[in-house]
Amino acid sequence: MREKQSVRFEKQGAIAAVEWRCGLPRNRMTEFDGKKQDACEYEAGHRIETAVGVRSMPFRVLGIDPGQFSHLYGLSDADLAAEGAKRYVVDSKPGFPDRVEVRDMNIGEHAILLNYEHQPADTPYRSRHAIFVREGAHRALDAIDFIPDVLRIRPISLRGFSHNGEMVDADLVDGDALAPLIEQFFENPAIAYLQAHYAKRGCYAARIVPFRNDRQDGQDIPFWGRVLGRRASSQNQS
């Protein structure tokens, strides 16, 4: 039963990644059938069929809450400067990794460069650094058992922290080998969460936490997962 459940969550995570990559409305993403999809859906759908098998330690990759940055959207360059931030027009891809949607921004989009405290714990590891945020980003990535391309194509510094913010372990890895290292880190009961950093410049990239689906209220299930669950329940009753 646990293996079947893990496979189901693996597939839901990949479906959510397809939706995110292709910008599909939620009410169309009930199941991927591999037929009559455009090129984007086909490419992302291939990820579902070739996704890694059952994971011993499922995980969630999380973007930053955009509410922390929305007050910067639409400000003049002078007002941004007063906030210690700067606007760029994206002129290369890859090159401007957004931390909300956890993707490389498209050419022509606006990026805001700002200083962000990604490790606020009151320990010697408290830290902040420069990050890019896409101007107008309003929904943070929340994906299960899926490594976004922006991480996959870059060398990553993965850091494991305890509940009180002490660093427990760290390692360097190519992005396409990140998933096994995540699982390895979470096998250590002292590690509560992970932070992925882009290794070259040391910038914060994303937060990674264990995926748990053992709460009756569904609070540990991402929003799209709860939607899929309600939809499946209503279909079973009809």
XYZ file of C-alpha atoms in Angstrom:
238
model
C 0.000 0.000 0.000
C 2.794 2.420 0.903
C 4.521 1.754 -2.438
C 1.331 2.466 -4.403
C 0.766 5.631 -2.387
C 4.320 6.811 -3.082
C 3.842 6.195 -6.799
C 0.630 8.226 -6.727
C 2.315 11.169 -5.001
C 5.247 10.877 -7.431
C 2.819 11.215 -10.323
C 0.928 14.097 -8.704
C 4.208 15.907 -8.176
C 5.135 15.467 -11.819
C 1.671 16.591 -12.945
C 2.057 19.734 -10.850
C 5.429 20.326 -12.471
C 3.829 20.001 -15.919
C 1.179 22.542 -14.921
C 3.856 24.898 -13.610
C 6.093 24.564 -16.666
C 3.317 24.964 -19.204
C 1.093 27.427 -17.347
C -1.968 25.195 -17.585
C -5.119 25.933 -15.606
C -5.666 23.599 -12.661
C -9.028 22.361 -13.928
C -7.338 20.785 -16.960
C -4.619 18.983 -15.022
C -6.527 15.949 -13.768
C -4.411 13.321 -15.540
C -1.696 13.251 -18.161
C -2.618 10.932 -21.048
C 0.215 11.797 -23.450
C -2.164 12.475 -26.351
C -2.815 15.627 -28.344
C -0.517 17.760 -26.197
C 1.498 20.667 -27.519
C 5.294 20.551 -27.493
C 5.604 21.984 -24.002
C 3.173 19.518 -22.472
C 4.826 16.657 -24.331
C 8.258 17.550 -22.992
C 7.003 17.980 -19.447
C 4.787 14.914 -19.731
C 7.846 12.886 -20.603
C 9.084 13.772 -17.133
C 6.098 11.982 -15.625
C 6.818 8.764 -17.490
C 10.558 8.890 -16.821
C 10.356 10.215 -13.250
C 12.410 8.316 -10.720
C 10.680 5.358 -9.130
C 9.343 5.091 -5.628
C 11.339 7.326 -3.291
C 12.262 6.161 0.165
C 12.229 9.785 1.360
C 9.771 11.991 -0.593
C 10.530 15.721 -0.525
C 9.033 19.085 -1.420
C 10.871 21.891 -3.220
C 9.523 25.270 -2.086
C 9.796 28.757 -3.522
C 9.735 31.873 -1.345
C 6.403 33.432 -0.368
C 5.927 36.277 -2.885
C 4.046 38.346 -0.325
C 7.407 39.432 1.045
C 8.221 41.195 -2.232
C 4.897 42.363 -3.661
C 5.369 45.870 -2.227
C 8.318 46.249 -4.629
C 6.355 45.427 -7.769
C 5.787 48.462 -9.950
C 8.024 50.860 -7.988
C 10.151 53.324 -9.898
C 13.872 52.629 -10.170
C 14.517 55.425 -7.677
C 12.057 53.969 -5.169
C 13.557 50.513 -5.625
C 17.001 51.945 -4.951
C 15.678 53.462 -1.732
C 14.627 49.942 -0.733
C 18.079 48.592 -1.545
C 16.830 46.820 -4.679
C 17.433 47.085 -8.407
C 15.386 46.208 -11.507
C 16.814 44.337 -14.505
C 15.328 43.457 -17.869
C 16.172 39.813 -18.472
C 18.479 39.569 -21.481
C 19.695 35.970 -21.246
C 18.281 32.565 -20.359
C 19.497 30.902 -18.254
C 20.913 33.716 -16.181
C 18.180 35.185 -13.947
C 16.893 32.492 -11.557
C 13.668 33.495 -9.819
C 13.279 32.344 -6.187
C 9.482 32.445 -6.029
C 8.580 30.304 -9.022
C 12.037 28.613 -8.947
C 12.695 28.934 -12.665
C 14.942 30.836 -15.019
C 13.129 33.979 -16.095
C 12.319 34.474 -19.754
C 14.003 37.122 -21.871
C 12.101 40.391 -21.572
C 10.715 39.724 -18.103
C 11.640 42.059 -15.250
C 13.852 40.818 -12.423
C 14.262 42.559 -9.079
C 17.609 42.053 -7.366
C 17.373 42.397 -3.593
C 18.967 41.257 -0.365
C 17.082 38.437 1.366
C 17.535 36.761 4.741
C 17.192 33.114 3.805
C 18.458 31.776 7.149
C 16.867 33.872 9.916
C 17.574 31.464 12.802
C 19.349 33.075 15.735
C 22.512 30.982 15.342
C 25.989 31.595 13.906
C 24.536 30.337 10.604
C 22.145 33.258 10.283
C 22.619 34.528 6.735
C 21.350 36.753 3.928
C 22.405 37.247 0.335
C 21.328 38.684 -3.012
C 18.500 36.969 -4.897
C 16.440 37.628 -8.032
C 12.647 37.735 -7.887
C 10.482 37.989 -10.983
C 8.510 41.218 -10.819
C 4.879 40.179 -10.592
C 5.479 36.637 -9.348
C 2.499 35.732 -7.176
C 2.551 31.953 -6.633
C 5.440 30.116 -5.008
C 6.544 26.768 -6.347
C 5.546 23.774 -4.242
C 6.508 20.531 -5.980
C 6.873 16.984 -4.712
C 9.835 14.815 -5.761
C 10.673 17.084 -8.686
C 13.911 18.952 -9.337
C 13.156 22.165 -11.268
C 15.315 22.785 -14.338
C 16.828 25.901 -12.758
C 18.409 23.634 -10.132
C 19.021 20.659 -12.382
C 21.287 22.519 -14.825
C 23.546 24.118 -12.186
C 26.034 22.908 -9.579
C 24.327 23.058 -6.193
C 25.558 23.498 -2.644
C 23.103 21.550 -0.487
C 22.990 22.387 3.212
C 21.101 20.500 5.909
C 19.847 22.250 9.046
C 18.391 21.133 12.356
C 15.082 22.428 13.710
C 16.911 25.208 15.574
C 18.868 26.352 12.514
C 22.225 24.701 13.149
C 23.991 23.352 10.054
C 24.272 19.568 10.311
C 25.684 18.602 6.904
C 26.569 20.085 3.510
C 27.828 18.887 0.149
C 28.353 19.951 -3.472
C 26.564 18.150 -6.290
C 25.627 18.583 -9.938
C 21.966 19.522 -10.170
C 21.012 16.428 -12.135
C 22.271 14.307 -9.212
C 20.549 16.387 -6.530
C 17.608 14.085 -5.719
C 19.675 11.186 -4.305
C 21.642 13.590 -2.118
C 18.399 15.081 -0.783
C 17.208 11.608 0.182
C 20.550 10.811 1.771
C 20.444 13.964 3.882
C 16.881 13.309 5.070
C 17.903 9.859 6.288
C 19.662 11.772 9.070
C 17.028 12.396 11.767
C 18.913 15.490 12.941
C 18.160 17.273 9.649
C 14.819 19.097 9.565
C 15.130 21.029 6.305
C 17.542 21.702 3.462
C 18.605 24.792 1.578
C 19.852 24.600 -1.985
C 22.312 27.302 -3.011
C 23.768 28.001 -6.436
C 27.346 26.900 -5.894
C 29.165 29.421 -8.099
C 27.916 32.604 -6.406
C 26.587 31.083 -3.211
C 23.113 32.548 -3.663
C 20.102 30.947 -1.992
C 18.010 28.930 -4.466
C 15.206 27.022 -2.707
C 14.057 25.375 0.499
C 13.539 21.610 0.564
C 11.547 19.811 3.247
C 10.384 16.222 3.757
C 6.990 15.493 2.224
C 4.565 14.160 4.803
C 0.996 13.181 4.067
C -0.091 11.886 7.447
C -2.323 14.749 8.627
C -6.077 14.415 8.423
C -6.601 18.119 7.796
C -4.397 18.070 4.703
C -2.299 21.005 5.861
C 0.915 19.251 4.867
C -0.413 18.632 1.371
C 0.330 21.369 -1.217
C -2.678 23.371 -2.406
C -2.813 21.647 -5.803
C -2.620 18.244 -4.054
C -5.638 19.093 -1.917
C -7.494 20.237 -5.036
C -6.742 16.943 -6.789
C -7.846 15.061 -3.677
C -11.159 16.923 -3.444
C -11.767 16.404 -7.156
C -11.127 12.682 -6.902
C -13.420 12.466 -3.872
C -16.260 14.293 -5.622
C -15.891 12.095 -8.701
C -16.090 8.968 -6.582
C -19.297 10.219 -4.965
C -20.971 11.098 -8.255
